[in-house]
Amino acid sequence: MLGLGVAAQAAGTLVVTAPALLIPHLHAQGLSLTQAGLLAAAPTAGMVLTLIAWGAVTDRIGERIVIAGGLVLTTLAVAGAWIAGGDAVLLGVAFLLAGMTSASTNAASGRVVVGWFPKERRGLAMGIRQMSQPLGVTLAAVTVPTLAETSGIRAALVLPVVLCAVLAVACALGIVDPPRPPVAAAGPAAENPYRSTGFLWRIHAVSVLLVVPQFTLSTYGLVWLVTLGWSTAAAGLLVGASQFVGAVGRILVGVWSDRVGSRVGPLRVVAVSAAAVMAVLALVDVAHLPAAAVVLVVATSVTVADNGLAYTSVAEAAGPRWSGRALGAQNTGQFIAASAVGPGIGALVGLVGFAGSFLLVAALPVLALPLVPRADRSHD
């Protein structure tokens, strides 16, 4: 279940990330950086529109149908982007639909992990599951920019189409929905967790603030390296490597949270670290230090580390009958912020440069710090 959940989510992440890595190609074809960033934001905007709905459907009918069916729809949407080719308007529509359909894997794959793993191993399991995002970004980073530069947009979209189609079949055959308590026995778990405490609201708010540094680096890390003189291929490989290191880091952070018996304690440390690494990136850009590659790898690893902690915390606090909707709400808030990163940071870079943009982004984890709850909440 964990392997299929990771693979399905990685495929969805590949689909959502690919447009961001097409920015250099689209920019070279005549689009402004802001216009290219707007296209890159289309998938995340699509996810915002459907994440809670997919979560509610998952709560009602189960994980297997949602994941497999969603991947079928994602395959069709990306195929539409392939047909669109270089038409910016049609590409934007197809990318929007791809985001709307790929959102199915987010809440549903998280529920599979929460449902099949006990609390004392859930941090590790969710850390592995959360590897799916950096792994999907890694796969996109090492394939999409190079293929787009050498063979065009259509060549860059072949892998997402094939991978989503194959995994739709694999998940339909292999995923088994985890057991759920009977409705009569659900007790407090069946109650709306948003009414009884502010815990979920605070975690959602923290995650919105912490996702901006993450998406700033995944969207514009490659562009930043190119401005420093890197080739597109070399920059893509480094971005991919940094995402892979971040994937391993998520596992280690998950194990850490299991060992200390807390999700919010490590989350507080990650917030402080995210502010620090973004400030260091700004310094590297201003001073033209030769450590850009190392700092970018470290910064990417740190800024993705919060996802698994927050995701697990939300699922545990929401309970088995609300986790789909709560995880959908969690991702909705994150992707609303992420959708603004493409055009927003693109415009900001045009005004204050990369150093100023990185420094402004560094302020957001500082704002998140007092919002992190002091104690965990769980239905287990």
PDB file of C-alpha atoms in Angstrom, residues 119-379:
ATOM      1  CA  LYS A 119       0.760   5.659  15.337  1.00  0.00           C
ATOM      2  CA  GLU A 120       4.222   4.650  16.552  1.00  0.00           C
ATOM      3  CA  ARG A 121       5.360   3.905  12.969  1.00  0.00           C
ATOM      4  CA  ARG A 122       3.250   6.481  11.172  1.00  0.00           C
ATOM      5  CA  GLY A 123       5.869   9.239  11.158  1.00  0.00           C
ATOM      6  CA  LEU A 124       8.318   6.971   9.319  1.00  0.00           C
ATOM      7  CA  ALA A 125       5.639   5.682   6.953  1.00  0.00           C
ATOM      8  CA  MET A 126       4.365   9.161   6.192  1.00  0.00           C
ATOM      9  CA  GLY A 127       7.938  10.361   5.746  1.00  0.00           C
ATOM     10  CA  ILE A 128       8.380   7.681   3.084  1.00  0.00           C
ATOM     11  CA  ARG A 129       5.060   8.622   1.533  1.00  0.00           C
ATOM     12  CA  GLN A 130       6.076  12.286   1.528  1.00  0.00           C
ATOM     13  CA  MET A 131       9.165  11.295  -0.464  1.00  0.00           C
ATOM     14  CA  SER A 132       6.777  11.137  -3.381  1.00  0.00           C
ATOM     15  CA  GLN A 133       6.786  14.895  -3.881  1.00  0.00           C
ATOM     16  CA  PRO A 134      10.562  15.437  -4.085  1.00  0.00           C
ATOM     17  CA  LEU A 135      10.896  12.215  -6.075  1.00  0.00           C
ATOM     18  CA  GLY A 136       8.318  13.483  -8.548  1.00  0.00           C
ATOM     19  CA  VAL A 137      10.142  16.813  -8.755  1.00  0.00           C
ATOM     20  CA  THR A 138      13.449  14.968  -9.218  1.00  0.00           C
ATOM     21  CA  LEU A 139      12.035  12.934 -12.092  1.00  0.00           C
ATOM     22  CA  ALA A 140      10.660  16.084 -13.672  1.00  0.00           C
ATOM     23  CA  ALA A 141      13.897  18.045 -13.164  1.00  0.00           C
ATOM     24  CA  VAL A 142      16.123  15.485 -14.882  1.00  0.00           C
ATOM     25  CA  THR A 143      13.806  14.937 -17.861  1.00  0.00           C
ATOM     26  CA  VAL A 144      11.534  17.898 -18.609  1.00  0.00           C
ATOM     27  CA  PRO A 145      14.014  20.798 -19.150  1.00  0.00           C
ATOM     28  CA  THR A 146      16.392  18.770 -21.305  1.00  0.00           C
ATOM     29  CA  LEU A 147      13.660  17.183 -23.435  1.00  0.00           C
ATOM     30  CA  ALA A 148      11.900  20.513 -23.899  1.00  0.00           C
ATOM     31  CA  GLU A 149      15.127  22.218 -24.924  1.00  0.00           C
ATOM     32  CA  THR A 150      16.154  19.510 -27.392  1.00  0.00           C
ATOM     33  CA  SER A 151      12.841  18.172 -28.706  1.00  0.00           C
ATOM     34  CA  GLY A 152      10.064  20.527 -27.633  1.00  0.00           C
ATOM     35  CA  ILE A 153       7.190  20.487 -25.133  1.00  0.00           C
ATOM     36  CA  ARG A 154       5.514  17.368 -26.508  1.00  0.00           C
ATOM     37  CA  ALA A 155       8.587  15.215 -25.899  1.00  0.00           C
ATOM     38  CA  ALA A 156       8.734  16.472 -22.314  1.00  0.00           C
ATOM     39  CA  LEU A 157       5.127  15.358 -21.675  1.00  0.00           C
ATOM     40  CA  VAL A 158       5.434  11.762 -22.896  1.00  0.00           C
ATOM     41  CA  LEU A 159       6.746  10.393 -19.566  1.00  0.00           C
ATOM     42  CA  PRO A 160       3.926  11.917 -17.440  1.00  0.00           C
ATOM     43  CA  VAL A 161       1.291  10.435 -19.776  1.00  0.00           C
ATOM     44  CA  VAL A 162       2.815   6.939 -19.742  1.00  0.00           C
ATOM     45  CA  LEU A 163       3.560   6.900 -16.010  1.00  0.00           C
ATOM     46  CA  CYS A 164       0.060   8.007 -14.998  1.00  0.00           C
ATOM     47  CA  ALA A 165      -1.531   5.407 -17.284  1.00  0.00           C
ATOM     48  CA  VAL A 166       0.607   2.552 -15.940  1.00  0.00           C
ATOM     49  CA  LEU A 167       0.029   3.504 -12.301  1.00  0.00           C
ATOM     50  CA  ALA A 168      -3.715   3.850 -12.815  1.00  0.00           C
ATOM     51  CA  VAL A 169      -3.800   0.156 -13.686  1.00  0.00           C
ATOM     52  CA  ALA A 170      -1.378  -0.830 -10.906  1.00  0.00           C
ATOM     53  CA  CYS A 171      -3.355   1.026  -8.225  1.00  0.00           C
ATOM     54  CA  ALA A 172      -6.675  -0.364  -9.430  1.00  0.00           C
ATOM     55  CA  LEU A 173      -5.288  -3.884  -9.056  1.00  0.00           C
ATOM     56  CA  GLY A 174      -3.081  -3.484  -5.970  1.00  0.00           C
ATOM     57  CA  ILE A 175      -4.558  -0.995  -3.499  1.00  0.00           C
ATOM     58  CA  VAL A 176      -6.768  -2.313  -0.700  1.00  0.00           C
ATOM     59  CA  ASP A 177      -8.755   0.229   1.287  1.00  0.00           C
ATOM     60  CA  PRO A 178      -7.734   0.246   4.982  1.00  0.00           C
ATOM     61  CA  PRO A 179     -10.323  -0.855   7.557  1.00  0.00           C
ATOM     62  CA  ARG A 180     -12.524   1.798   9.140  1.00  0.00           C
ATOM     63  CA  PRO A 181     -14.458   1.766  12.401  1.00  0.00           C
ATOM     64  CA  PRO A 182     -18.228   1.262  12.031  1.00  0.00           C
ATOM     65  CA  VAL A 183     -20.241   4.469  12.008  1.00  0.00           C
ATOM     66  CA  ALA A 184     -21.883   3.582  15.318  1.00  0.00           C
ATOM     67  CA  ALA A 185     -18.485   2.971  16.927  1.00  0.00           C
ATOM     68  CA  ALA A 186     -16.801   6.076  15.550  1.00  0.00           C
ATOM     69  CA  GLY A 187     -17.802   8.200  18.529  1.00  0.00           C
ATOM     70  CA  PRO A 188     -15.952  11.509  18.783  1.00  0.00           C
ATOM     71  CA  ALA A 189     -13.936  10.683  15.641  1.00  0.00           C
ATOM     72  CA  ALA A 190     -17.096  11.244  13.605  1.00  0.00           C
ATOM     73  CA  GLU A 191     -17.550  14.777  14.963  1.00  0.00           C
ATOM     74  CA  ASN A 192     -16.340  17.802  13.038  1.00  0.00           C
ATOM     75  CA  PRO A 193     -12.782  18.370  14.394  1.00  0.00           C
ATOM     76  CA  TYR A 194     -12.788  21.968  13.157  1.00  0.00           C
ATOM     77  CA  ARG A 195     -15.470  22.921  15.676  1.00  0.00           C
ATOM     78  CA  SER A 196     -13.918  21.449  18.810  1.00  0.00           C
ATOM     79  CA  THR A 197     -10.431  23.017  18.633  1.00  0.00           C
ATOM     80  CA  GLY A 198      -8.287  25.412  16.650  1.00  0.00           C
ATOM     81  CA  PHE A 199      -5.501  22.841  16.209  1.00  0.00           C
ATOM     82  CA  LEU A 200      -6.229  22.025  12.561  1.00  0.00           C
ATOM     83  CA  TRP A 201      -6.673  25.680  11.620  1.00  0.00           C
ATOM     84  CA  ARG A 202      -3.268  26.517  13.100  1.00  0.00           C
ATOM     85  CA  ILE A 203      -1.506  23.649  11.309  1.00  0.00           C
ATOM     86  CA  HIS A 204      -3.130  24.713   8.031  1.00  0.00           C
ATOM     87  CA  ALA A 205      -1.922  28.291   8.521  1.00  0.00           C
ATOM     88  CA  VAL A 206       1.616  27.190   9.374  1.00  0.00           C
ATOM     89  CA  SER A 207       1.756  24.980   6.292  1.00  0.00           C
ATOM     90  CA  VAL A 208       0.574  27.808   4.020  1.00  0.00           C
ATOM     91  CA  LEU A 209       3.443  29.994   5.203  1.00  0.00           C
ATOM     92  CA  LEU A 210       6.060  27.233   5.038  1.00  0.00           C
ATOM     93  CA  VAL A 211       5.105  26.069   1.553  1.00  0.00           C
ATOM     94  CA  VAL A 212       6.167  29.362  -0.066  1.00  0.00           C
ATOM     95  CA  PRO A 213       9.925  28.789   0.441  1.00  0.00           C
ATOM     96  CA  GLN A 214       9.511  25.225  -0.822  1.00  0.00           C
ATOM     97  CA  PHE A 215       7.761  26.205  -4.044  1.00  0.00           C
ATOM     98  CA  THR A 216      10.008  29.216  -4.554  1.00  0.00           C
ATOM     99  CA  LEU A 217      12.975  26.867  -4.819  1.00  0.00           C
ATOM    100  CA  SER A 218      11.246  24.145  -6.838  1.00  0.00           C
ATOM    101  CA  THR A 219       9.856  26.728  -9.291  1.00  0.00           C
ATOM    102  CA  TYR A 220      12.747  29.183  -9.584  1.00  0.00           C
ATOM    103  CA  GLY A 221      15.780  27.246  -8.330  1.00  0.00           C
ATOM    104  CA  LEU A 222      16.610  26.179 -11.877  1.00  0.00           C
ATOM    105  CA  VAL A 223      16.084  29.701 -13.234  1.00  0.00           C
ATOM    106  CA  TRP A 224      18.335  31.126 -10.488  1.00  0.00           C
ATOM    107  CA  LEU A 225      21.146  28.712 -11.336  1.00  0.00           C
ATOM    108  CA  VAL A 226      20.874  29.587 -15.036  1.00  0.00           C
ATOM    109  CA  THR A 227      21.280  33.291 -14.164  1.00  0.00           C
ATOM    110  CA  LEU A 228      24.462  32.326 -12.308  1.00  0.00           C
ATOM    111  CA  GLY A 229      25.861  30.817 -15.500  1.00  0.00           C
ATOM    112  CA  TRP A 230      24.793  27.180 -15.196  1.00  0.00           C
ATOM    113  CA  SER A 231      23.586  25.308 -18.274  1.00  0.00           C
ATOM    114  CA  THR A 232      19.952  24.223 -18.271  1.00  0.00           C
ATOM    115  CA  ALA A 233      20.911  20.527 -18.180  1.00  0.00           C
ATOM    116  CA  ALA A 234      23.369  20.945 -15.280  1.00  0.00           C
ATOM    117  CA  ALA A 235      20.907  23.109 -13.346  1.00  0.00           C
ATOM    118  CA  GLY A 236      18.172  20.523 -13.871  1.00  0.00           C
ATOM    119  CA  LEU A 237      20.411  17.761 -12.533  1.00  0.00           C
ATOM    120  CA  LEU A 238      21.265  19.778  -9.433  1.00  0.00           C
ATOM    121  CA  VAL A 239      17.615  20.639  -8.765  1.00  0.00           C
ATOM    122  CA  GLY A 240      16.772  16.961  -9.152  1.00  0.00           C
ATOM    123  CA  ALA A 241      19.574  15.934  -6.798  1.00  0.00           C
ATOM    124  CA  SER A 242      18.478  18.478  -4.200  1.00  0.00           C
ATOM    125  CA  GLN A 243      14.931  17.143  -4.320  1.00  0.00           C
ATOM    126  CA  PHE A 244      16.206  13.595  -3.828  1.00  0.00           C
ATOM    127  CA  VAL A 245      18.211  14.668  -0.783  1.00  0.00           C
ATOM    128  CA  GLY A 246      15.062  16.368   0.479  1.00  0.00           C
ATOM    129  CA  ALA A 247      13.139  13.117   0.036  1.00  0.00           C
ATOM    130  CA  VAL A 248      15.602  11.293   2.289  1.00  0.00           C
ATOM    131  CA  GLY A 249      15.383  14.153   4.763  1.00  0.00           C
ATOM    132  CA  ARG A 250      11.624  13.702   5.038  1.00  0.00           C
ATOM    133  CA  ILE A 251      12.126  10.102   6.151  1.00  0.00           C
ATOM    134  CA  LEU A 252      14.651  11.137   8.795  1.00  0.00           C
ATOM    135  CA  VAL A 253      12.330  13.861  10.099  1.00  0.00           C
ATOM    136  CA  GLY A 254       9.488  11.323  10.221  1.00  0.00           C
ATOM    137  CA  VAL A 255      11.633   8.913  12.263  1.00  0.00           C
ATOM    138  CA  TRP A 256      12.602  11.798  14.540  1.00  0.00           C
ATOM    139  CA  SER A 257       8.939  12.611  15.185  1.00  0.00           C
ATOM    140  CA  ASP A 258       8.229   8.943  16.029  1.00  0.00           C
ATOM    141  CA  ARG A 259      11.172   8.838  18.454  1.00  0.00           C
ATOM    142  CA  VAL A 260      10.178  12.001  20.330  1.00  0.00           C
ATOM    143  CA  GLY A 261       6.463  11.191  20.129  1.00  0.00           C
ATOM    144  CA  SER A 262       5.579  14.585  18.673  1.00  0.00           C
ATOM    145  CA  ARG A 263       4.922  16.166  15.274  1.00  0.00           C
ATOM    146  CA  VAL A 264       4.688  19.822  16.349  1.00  0.00           C
ATOM    147  CA  GLY A 265       8.044  19.938  18.203  1.00  0.00           C
ATOM    148  CA  PRO A 266      10.090  19.024  15.113  1.00  0.00           C
ATOM    149  CA  LEU A 267       7.811  21.265  13.009  1.00  0.00           C
ATOM    150  CA  ARG A 268       8.884  24.248  15.121  1.00  0.00           C
ATOM    151  CA  VAL A 269      12.564  23.453  14.510  1.00  0.00           C
ATOM    152  CA  VAL A 270      11.983  23.117  10.772  1.00  0.00           C
ATOM    153  CA  ALA A 271      10.329  26.564  10.643  1.00  0.00           C
ATOM    154  CA  VAL A 272      13.365  28.209  12.232  1.00  0.00           C
ATOM    155  CA  SER A 273      15.709  26.340   9.892  1.00  0.00           C
ATOM    156  CA  ALA A 274      13.705  27.336   6.790  1.00  0.00           C
ATOM    157  CA  ALA A 275      14.049  31.028   7.644  1.00  0.00           C
ATOM    158  CA  ALA A 276      17.793  30.617   8.124  1.00  0.00           C
ATOM    159  CA  VAL A 277      18.502  28.810   4.844  1.00  0.00           C
ATOM    160  CA  MET A 278      16.484  31.269   2.748  1.00  0.00           C
ATOM    161  CA  ALA A 279      18.461  34.141   4.285  1.00  0.00           C
ATOM    162  CA  VAL A 280      21.709  32.336   3.447  1.00  0.00           C
ATOM    163  CA  LEU A 281      20.549  31.927  -0.160  1.00  0.00           C
ATOM    164  CA  ALA A 282      20.024  35.684  -0.354  1.00  0.00           C
ATOM    165  CA  LEU A 283      23.552  36.211   0.971  1.00  0.00           C
ATOM    166  CA  VAL A 284      24.989  33.801  -1.608  1.00  0.00           C
ATOM    167  CA  ASP A 285      23.286  35.707  -4.409  1.00  0.00           C
ATOM    168  CA  VAL A 286      24.375  39.153  -3.202  1.00  0.00           C
ATOM    169  CA  ALA A 287      27.984  38.186  -2.435  1.00  0.00           C
ATOM    170  CA  HIS A 288      28.331  35.896  -5.500  1.00  0.00           C
ATOM    171  CA  LEU A 289      29.655  33.151  -3.246  1.00  0.00           C
ATOM    172  CA  PRO A 290      30.801  29.937  -4.968  1.00  0.00           C
ATOM    173  CA  ALA A 291      28.689  27.731  -2.682  1.00  0.00           C
ATOM    174  CA  ALA A 292      25.413  28.154  -4.601  1.00  0.00           C
ATOM    175  CA  ALA A 293      25.034  24.445  -5.355  1.00  0.00           C
ATOM    176  CA  VAL A 294      25.608  23.279  -1.773  1.00  0.00           C
ATOM    177  CA  VAL A 295      23.378  25.950  -0.253  1.00  0.00           C
ATOM    178  CA  LEU A 296      20.565  25.214  -2.726  1.00  0.00           C
ATOM    179  CA  VAL A 297      20.682  21.493  -1.858  1.00  0.00           C
ATOM    180  CA  VAL A 298      20.563  22.245   1.877  1.00  0.00           C
ATOM    181  CA  ALA A 299      17.829  24.853   1.474  1.00  0.00           C
ATOM    182  CA  THR A 300      15.683  22.545  -0.636  1.00  0.00           C
ATOM    183  CA  SER A 301      16.058  19.736   1.915  1.00  0.00           C
ATOM    184  CA  VAL A 302      15.070  21.973   4.815  1.00  0.00           C
ATOM    185  CA  THR A 303      12.099  23.654   3.117  1.00  0.00           C
ATOM    186  CA  VAL A 304      10.434  20.342   2.196  1.00  0.00           C
ATOM    187  CA  ALA A 305      10.907  18.797   5.650  1.00  0.00           C
ATOM    188  CA  ASP A 306       7.734  20.226   7.205  1.00  0.00           C
ATOM    189  CA  ASN A 307       5.260  18.553   4.844  1.00  0.00           C
ATOM    190  CA  GLY A 308       5.264  15.076   6.339  1.00  0.00           C
ATOM    191  CA  LEU A 309       5.077  16.399   9.904  1.00  0.00           C
ATOM    192  CA  ALA A 310       2.115  18.651   9.185  1.00  0.00           C
ATOM    193  CA  TYR A 311       0.371  16.079   7.008  1.00  0.00           C
ATOM    194  CA  THR A 312       0.607  13.358   9.654  1.00  0.00           C
ATOM    195  CA  SER A 313      -0.482  15.764  12.368  1.00  0.00           C
ATOM    196  CA  VAL A 314      -3.580  16.778  10.390  1.00  0.00           C
ATOM    197  CA  ALA A 315      -4.589  13.165   9.699  1.00  0.00           C
ATOM    198  CA  GLU A 316      -4.160  12.142  13.338  1.00  0.00           C
ATOM    199  CA  ALA A 317      -6.077  15.140  14.669  1.00  0.00           C
ATOM    200  CA  ALA A 318      -8.933  14.776  12.165  1.00  0.00           C
ATOM    201  CA  GLY A 319      -9.659  11.100  12.830  1.00  0.00           C
ATOM    202  CA  PRO A 320     -10.556   8.328  10.351  1.00  0.00           C
ATOM    203  CA  ARG A 321     -13.867   9.796   9.207  1.00  0.00           C
ATOM    204  CA  TRP A 322     -12.605  13.325   8.591  1.00  0.00           C
ATOM    205  CA  SER A 323      -9.029  12.798   7.452  1.00  0.00           C
ATOM    206  CA  GLY A 324      -9.845  12.902   3.720  1.00  0.00           C
ATOM    207  CA  ARG A 325     -11.511  16.301   3.988  1.00  0.00           C
ATOM    208  CA  ALA A 326      -8.919  17.604   6.446  1.00  0.00           C
ATOM    209  CA  LEU A 327      -6.028  16.507   4.230  1.00  0.00           C
ATOM    210  CA  GLY A 328      -7.828  18.059   1.271  1.00  0.00           C
ATOM    211  CA  ALA A 329      -8.136  21.327   3.206  1.00  0.00           C
ATOM    212  CA  GLN A 330      -4.462  21.080   4.216  1.00  0.00           C
ATOM    213  CA  ASN A 331      -3.345  20.760   0.612  1.00  0.00           C
ATOM    214  CA  THR A 332      -5.827  23.381  -0.588  1.00  0.00           C
ATOM    215  CA  GLY A 333      -4.266  26.036   1.611  1.00  0.00           C
ATOM    216  CA  GLN A 334      -0.788  25.007   0.543  1.00  0.00           C
ATOM    217  CA  PHE A 335      -1.601  25.062  -3.146  1.00  0.00           C
ATOM    218  CA  ILE A 336      -3.376  28.404  -2.937  1.00  0.00           C
ATOM    219  CA  ALA A 337      -0.059  29.784  -1.719  1.00  0.00           C
ATOM    220  CA  ALA A 338       1.874  27.690  -4.237  1.00  0.00           C
ATOM    221  CA  SER A 339      -0.286  28.973  -7.089  1.00  0.00           C
ATOM    222  CA  ALA A 340       0.775  32.508  -6.226  1.00  0.00           C
ATOM    223  CA  VAL A 341       4.467  31.596  -6.200  1.00  0.00           C
ATOM    224  CA  GLY A 342       4.812  31.250  -9.981  1.00  0.00           C
ATOM    225  CA  PRO A 343       3.586  34.699 -11.066  1.00  0.00           C
ATOM    226  CA  GLY A 344       4.229  36.354  -7.688  1.00  0.00           C
ATOM    227  CA  ILE A 345       7.869  35.423  -7.231  1.00  0.00           C
ATOM    228  CA  GLY A 346       8.454  35.937 -10.960  1.00  0.00           C
ATOM    229  CA  ALA A 347       7.227  39.530 -10.647  1.00  0.00           C
ATOM    230  CA  LEU A 348       9.120  40.000  -7.365  1.00  0.00           C
ATOM    231  CA  VAL A 349      12.389  38.855  -8.944  1.00  0.00           C
ATOM    232  CA  GLY A 350      11.823  41.435 -11.670  1.00  0.00           C
ATOM    233  CA  LEU A 351      11.492  44.152  -9.015  1.00  0.00           C
ATOM    234  CA  VAL A 352      14.087  43.288  -6.352  1.00  0.00           C
ATOM    235  CA  GLY A 353      16.127  40.448  -7.860  1.00  0.00           C
ATOM    236  CA  PHE A 354      16.656  36.954  -6.484  1.00  0.00           C
ATOM    237  CA  ALA A 355      18.455  38.098  -3.321  1.00  0.00           C
ATOM    238  CA  GLY A 356      15.639  40.427  -2.282  1.00  0.00           C
ATOM    239  CA  SER A 357      13.029  37.789  -3.120  1.00  0.00           C
ATOM    240  CA  PHE A 358      14.793  35.107  -1.056  1.00  0.00           C
ATOM    241  CA  LEU A 359      15.081  37.488   1.900  1.00  0.00           C
ATOM    242  CA  LEU A 360      11.379  38.386   1.781  1.00  0.00           C
ATOM    243  CA  VAL A 361      10.446  34.702   1.559  1.00  0.00           C
ATOM    244  CA  ALA A 362      12.654  34.028   4.621  1.00  0.00           C
ATOM    245  CA  ALA A 363      10.271  36.172   6.707  1.00  0.00           C
ATOM    246  CA  LEU A 364       7.350  33.771   6.212  1.00  0.00           C
ATOM    247  CA  PRO A 365       8.689  30.884   8.357  1.00  0.00           C
ATOM    248  CA  VAL A 366       9.349  33.456  11.107  1.00  0.00           C
ATOM    249  CA  LEU A 367       5.671  34.442  10.958  1.00  0.00           C
ATOM    250  CA  ALA A 368       4.699  30.755  11.107  1.00  0.00           C
ATOM    251  CA  LEU A 369       6.646  30.019  14.285  1.00  0.00           C
ATOM    252  CA  PRO A 370       4.168  31.399  16.879  1.00  0.00           C
ATOM    253  CA  LEU A 371       1.292  29.614  15.111  1.00  0.00           C
ATOM    254  CA  VAL A 372       2.721  26.114  15.665  1.00  0.00           C
ATOM    255  CA  PRO A 373       0.611  24.421  18.389  1.00  0.00           C
ATOM    256  CA  ARG A 374       2.403  23.628  21.644  1.00  0.00           C
ATOM    257  CA  ALA A 375       1.049  20.083  21.911  1.00  0.00           C
ATOM    258  CA  ASP A 376      -0.072  17.344  19.514  1.00  0.00           C
ATOM    259  CA  ARG A 377      -3.666  16.183  19.145  1.00  0.00           C
ATOM    260  CA  SER A 378      -4.629  12.677  18.062  1.00  0.00           C
ATOM    261  CA  HIS A 379      -7.642  10.345  17.913  1.00  0.00           C
TER     262      HIS A 379
END
